[in-house]
Amino acid sequence: MIIETDEGKMITLALQKSGRLSDRSLTLLNEAGIHLENGSSNRLKATASNFPVQVLYLRDDDIPECVADGVADVGIVGLNVVEEKERPVTVVERLGFARCRLSIAVPREFAYTSLQSLNGLRIATSYPRILGKFLQEHQIKAQIHEISGSVEVAPGIGMADAIFDIVSTGSTLISNGLVEVETVMHSEAVLVASPDLSAEKSRILESLLFRFRAVMKARRYRYILLNAPNEALDEIARILPGMKSPTVMPLALPGWSSVHSVIQEEDFWEIIENLKAAGAQGILVIPIEKMIV
Ligand code: ATP
Ligand code: ZN
């Protein structure tokens, strides 16, 4: 590939400088074969040596704005931040990491029955727009108190009656005596783009997206190899869906074959159990690096 350094012929990608999105964003780039130069020494900007992209490291809250006003062409940020900032950016792809949900929680002793129970309450949050929209859609009249951090302590110190915040495991809520009562949105990291990219930049974005999709798809699958007696092959072929059908090759040992296929990570244990029961032996399961179908 010809490496262009001209600004118009490369895209600028905004990533979170340091936080929950940073490592996984860099891993995704890396697995997509994009190598950043001066990646860690100059933590403001980095340029790729083998793909027409430069990276800007920003606070996640600034990413939608920077993409909307053209400082960056694309960015990786939580869907929650995209929705909260309401900037004109396009969500191009869900990236499957930094998953969390945004929920309303109330003190354990609060007699919550339905959304109506929120009428008249003071709800503390760092996401006033997402909460405001949700309350309006459900015709709930509550006061929104915007605070920037440690939202979960607000009820305990009498600042609010309820909270609306990010939940990933729920342990922070429990340790603050709160219970989750309504899930308002599910979030994950997303790739956002400016809605008016030049033709050249759109082409680069397509090629970036093609690589990201190949990496993400590969993460959901495993390559499986096993040995089986020939009389078990029909049954094994039924268990292993494969991309088309499994590859079957004879072993040097008469009456035995080697079977290769691709399985989904989520079905993994069930498939292995069934394969063993069908007579498979010497099962090997290998991660797939890239998958293009
Ligand atoms: P910055 O310094 O860049 O402003 P931040 O403190 O606002 O960072 P992080 O805590 O790094 O942000 O979270 C970034 C994103 O990770 C969140 O906006 C959300 O999309 C996602 N996320 C996933 N799980 C969690 C969690 N348990 N707590 C907070 N954010 C989470
Ligand atoms: Zn932030």
mmCIF file with all atom_site columns, C-alpha atoms in Angstrom, residues 106-194:
data_model
loop_
_atom_site.group_PDB
_atom_site.id
_atom_site.type_symbol
_atom_site.label_atom_id
_atom_site.label_alt_id
_atom_site.label_comp_id
_atom_site.label_asym_id
_atom_site.label_entity_id
_atom_site.label_seq_id
_atom_site.pdbx_PDB_ins_code
_atom_site.Cartn_x
_atom_site.Cartn_y
_atom_site.Cartn_z
_atom_site.occupancy
_atom_site.B_iso_or_equiv
_atom_site.pdbx_formal_charge
_atom_site.auth_seq_id
_atom_site.auth_comp_id
_atom_site.auth_asym_id
_atom_site.auth_atom_id
_atom_site.pdbx_PDB_model_num
ATOM 1  C CA . VAL A 1 106 ? -33.134 4.008  44.414 1.00 0.00 ? 106 VAL A CA 1
ATOM 2  C CA . PRO A 1 107 ? -32.233 3.445  48.086 1.00 0.00 ? 107 PRO A CA 1
ATOM 3  C CA . ARG A 1 108 ? -32.982 -0.104 49.238 1.00 0.00 ? 108 ARG A CA 1
ATOM 4  C CA . GLU A 1 109 ? -35.680 1.060  51.658 1.00 0.00 ? 109 GLU A CA 1
ATOM 5  C CA . PHE A 1 110 ? -37.572 3.072  49.010 1.00 0.00 ? 110 PHE A CA 1
ATOM 6  C CA . ALA A 1 111 ? -40.954 1.518  48.148 1.00 0.00 ? 111 ALA A CA 1
ATOM 7  C CA . TYR A 1 112 ? -40.561 1.437  44.369 1.00 0.00 ? 112 TYR A CA 1
ATOM 8  C CA . THR A 1 113 ? -43.499 0.057  42.437 1.00 0.00 ? 113 THR A CA 1
ATOM 9  C CA . SER A 1 114 ? -43.294 1.488  38.902 1.00 0.00 ? 114 SER A CA 1
ATOM 10 C CA . LEU A 1 115 ? -41.876 4.425  36.952 1.00 0.00 ? 115 LEU A CA 1
ATOM 11 C CA . GLN A 1 116 ? -44.627 6.535  38.524 1.00 0.00 ? 116 GLN A CA 1
ATOM 12 C CA . SER A 1 117 ? -42.774 6.201  41.829 1.00 0.00 ? 117 SER A CA 1
ATOM 13 C CA . LEU A 1 118 ? -40.145 8.573  40.383 1.00 0.00 ? 118 LEU A CA 1
ATOM 14 C CA . ASN A 1 119 ? -42.597 11.492 40.125 1.00 0.00 ? 119 ASN A CA 1
ATOM 15 C CA . GLY A 1 120 ? -41.403 14.423 42.208 1.00 0.00 ? 120 GLY A CA 1
ATOM 16 C CA . LEU A 1 121 ? -38.039 12.860 43.089 1.00 0.00 ? 121 LEU A CA 1
ATOM 17 C CA . ARG A 1 122 ? -34.611 14.446 42.761 1.00 0.00 ? 122 ARG A CA 1
ATOM 18 C CA . ILE A 1 123 ? -32.427 12.222 40.554 1.00 0.00 ? 123 ILE A CA 1
ATOM 19 C CA . ALA A 1 124 ? -28.653 12.734 40.488 1.00 0.00 ? 124 ALA A CA 1
ATOM 20 C CA . THR A 1 125 ? -26.795 11.916 37.279 1.00 0.00 ? 125 THR A CA 1
ATOM 21 C CA . SER A 1 126 ? -23.920 12.760 34.949 1.00 0.00 ? 126 SER A CA 1
ATOM 22 C CA . TYR A 1 127 ? -26.231 12.005 32.019 1.00 0.00 ? 127 TYR A CA 1
ATOM 23 C CA . PRO A 1 128 ? -28.966 14.671 32.234 1.00 0.00 ? 128 PRO A CA 1
ATOM 24 C CA . ARG A 1 129 ? -29.950 14.535 28.547 1.00 0.00 ? 129 ARG A CA 1
ATOM 25 C CA . ILE A 1 130 ? -30.410 10.765 28.340 1.00 0.00 ? 130 ILE A CA 1
ATOM 26 C CA . LEU A 1 131 ? -32.350 10.785 31.602 1.00 0.00 ? 131 LEU A CA 1
ATOM 27 C CA . GLY A 1 132 ? -34.389 13.851 30.598 1.00 0.00 ? 132 GLY A CA 1
ATOM 28 C CA . LYS A 1 133 ? -35.473 12.201 27.350 1.00 0.00 ? 133 LYS A CA 1
ATOM 29 C CA . PHE A 1 134 ? -36.398 8.972  29.114 1.00 0.00 ? 134 PHE A CA 1
ATOM 30 C CA . LEU A 1 135 ? -38.464 10.761 31.765 1.00 0.00 ? 135 LEU A CA 1
ATOM 31 C CA . GLN A 1 136 ? -40.197 12.866 29.136 1.00 0.00 ? 136 GLN A CA 1
ATOM 32 C CA . GLU A 1 137 ? -41.064 9.817  27.024 1.00 0.00 ? 137 GLU A CA 1
ATOM 33 C CA . HIS A 1 138 ? -42.662 8.245  30.076 1.00 0.00 ? 138 HIS A CA 1
ATOM 34 C CA . GLN A 1 139 ? -44.261 11.484 31.237 1.00 0.00 ? 139 GLN A CA 1
ATOM 35 C CA . ILE A 1 140 ? -42.513 11.434 34.585 1.00 0.00 ? 140 ILE A CA 1
ATOM 36 C CA . LYS A 1 141 ? -41.888 14.757 36.276 1.00 0.00 ? 141 LYS A CA 1
ATOM 37 C CA . ALA A 1 142 ? -38.715 14.567 38.325 1.00 0.00 ? 142 ALA A CA 1
ATOM 38 C CA . GLN A 1 143 ? -35.907 16.994 39.051 1.00 0.00 ? 143 GLN A CA 1
ATOM 39 C CA . ILE A 1 144 ? -32.594 16.178 37.418 1.00 0.00 ? 144 ILE A CA 1
ATOM 40 C CA . HIS A 1 145 ? -29.504 17.109 39.423 1.00 0.00 ? 145 HIS A CA 1
ATOM 41 C CA . GLU A 1 146 ? -26.423 17.073 37.244 1.00 0.00 ? 146 GLU A CA 1
ATOM 42 C CA . ILE A 1 147 ? -23.275 16.073 39.081 1.00 0.00 ? 147 ILE A CA 1
ATOM 43 C CA . SER A 1 148 ? -20.033 15.041 37.476 1.00 0.00 ? 148 SER A CA 1
ATOM 44 C CA . GLY A 1 149 ? -18.698 12.185 39.556 1.00 0.00 ? 149 GLY A CA 1
ATOM 45 C CA . SER A 1 150 ? -19.535 9.745  42.370 1.00 0.00 ? 150 SER A CA 1
ATOM 46 C CA . VAL A 1 151 ? -23.220 9.928  41.578 1.00 0.00 ? 151 VAL A CA 1
ATOM 47 C CA . GLU A 1 152 ? -23.896 6.840  43.705 1.00 0.00 ? 152 GLU A CA 1
ATOM 48 C CA . VAL A 1 153 ? -23.155 8.688  46.966 1.00 0.00 ? 153 VAL A CA 1
ATOM 49 C CA . ALA A 1 154 ? -25.740 11.420 46.310 1.00 0.00 ? 154 ALA A CA 1
ATOM 50 C CA . PRO A 1 155 ? -28.721 9.716  48.043 1.00 0.00 ? 155 PRO A CA 1
ATOM 51 C CA . GLY A 1 156 ? -26.591 8.825  51.087 1.00 0.00 ? 156 GLY A CA 1
ATOM 52 C CA . ILE A 1 157 ? -25.656 12.466 51.690 1.00 0.00 ? 157 ILE A CA 1
ATOM 53 C CA . GLY A 1 158 ? -29.185 13.756 51.097 1.00 0.00 ? 158 GLY A CA 1
ATOM 54 C CA . MET A 1 159 ? -28.394 15.369 47.743 1.00 0.00 ? 159 MET A CA 1
ATOM 55 C CA . ALA A 1 160 ? -30.863 13.253 45.791 1.00 0.00 ? 160 ALA A CA 1
ATOM 56 C CA . ASP A 1 161 ? -33.601 10.627 46.204 1.00 0.00 ? 161 ASP A CA 1
ATOM 57 C CA . ALA A 1 162 ? -32.432 8.421  43.339 1.00 0.00 ? 162 ALA A CA 1
ATOM 58 C CA . ILE A 1 163 ? -29.630 8.183  40.815 1.00 0.00 ? 163 ILE A CA 1
ATOM 59 C CA . PHE A 1 164 ? -29.187 7.475  37.125 1.00 0.00 ? 164 PHE A CA 1
ATOM 60 C CA . ASP A 1 165 ? -25.750 6.104  36.298 1.00 0.00 ? 165 ASP A CA 1
ATOM 61 C CA . ILE A 1 166 ? -23.608 3.482  34.581 1.00 0.00 ? 166 ILE A CA 1
ATOM 62 C CA . VAL A 1 167 ? -23.880 -0.014 36.017 1.00 0.00 ? 167 VAL A CA 1
ATOM 63 C CA . SER A 1 168 ? -21.597 -2.807 34.949 1.00 0.00 ? 168 SER A CA 1
ATOM 64 C CA . THR A 1 169 ? -21.603 -5.352 37.762 1.00 0.00 ? 169 THR A CA 1
ATOM 65 C CA . GLY A 1 170 ? -23.886 -3.664 40.269 1.00 0.00 ? 170 GLY A CA 1
ATOM 66 C CA . SER A 1 171 ? -21.453 -3.968 43.181 1.00 0.00 ? 171 SER A CA 1
ATOM 67 C CA . THR A 1 172 ? -21.042 -0.173 43.517 1.00 0.00 ? 172 THR A CA 1
ATOM 68 C CA . LEU A 1 173 ? -24.804 0.140  43.867 1.00 0.00 ? 173 LEU A CA 1
ATOM 69 C CA . ILE A 1 174 ? -24.992 -2.544 46.539 1.00 0.00 ? 174 ILE A CA 1
ATOM 70 C CA . SER A 1 175 ? -22.174 -1.014 48.570 1.00 0.00 ? 175 SER A CA 1
ATOM 71 C CA . ASN A 1 176 ? -24.061 2.297  48.538 1.00 0.00 ? 176 ASN A CA 1
ATOM 72 C CA . GLY A 1 177 ? -27.337 0.717  49.636 1.00 0.00 ? 177 GLY A CA 1
ATOM 73 C CA . LEU A 1 178 ? -29.002 1.209  46.248 1.00 0.00 ? 178 LEU A CA 1
ATOM 74 C CA . VAL A 1 179 ? -31.077 -1.081 44.041 1.00 0.00 ? 179 VAL A CA 1
ATOM 75 C CA . GLU A 1 180 ? -31.406 -0.878 40.290 1.00 0.00 ? 180 GLU A CA 1
ATOM 76 C CA . VAL A 1 181 ? -35.048 -0.350 39.292 1.00 0.00 ? 181 VAL A CA 1
ATOM 77 C CA . GLU A 1 182 ? -35.048 0.659  35.611 1.00 0.00 ? 182 GLU A CA 1
ATOM 78 C CA . THR A 1 183 ? -32.560 0.041  32.803 1.00 0.00 ? 183 THR A CA 1
ATOM 79 C CA . VAL A 1 184 ? -32.678 2.979  30.441 1.00 0.00 ? 184 VAL A CA 1
ATOM 80 C CA . MET A 1 185 ? -30.029 2.068  27.879 1.00 0.00 ? 185 MET A CA 1
ATOM 81 C CA . HIS A 1 186 ? -27.357 -0.481 26.997 1.00 0.00 ? 186 HIS A CA 1
ATOM 82 C CA . SER A 1 187 ? -24.029 0.888  25.895 1.00 0.00 ? 187 SER A CA 1
ATOM 83 C CA . GLU A 1 188 ? -20.806 -0.352 24.347 1.00 0.00 ? 188 GLU A CA 1
ATOM 84 C CA . ALA A 1 189 ? -17.904 1.233  22.498 1.00 0.00 ? 189 ALA A CA 1
ATOM 85 C CA . VAL A 1 190 ? -18.886 2.426  19.024 1.00 0.00 ? 190 VAL A CA 1
ATOM 86 C CA . LEU A 1 191 ? -17.095 3.803  16.005 1.00 0.00 ? 191 LEU A CA 1
ATOM 87 C CA . VAL A 1 192 ? -18.505 7.224  15.134 1.00 0.00 ? 192 VAL A CA 1
ATOM 88 C CA . ALA A 1 193 ? -17.823 9.269  12.026 1.00 0.00 ? 193 ALA A CA 1
ATOM 89 C CA . SER A 1 194 ? -18.416 12.754 10.824 1.00 0.00 ? 194 SER A CA 1
#
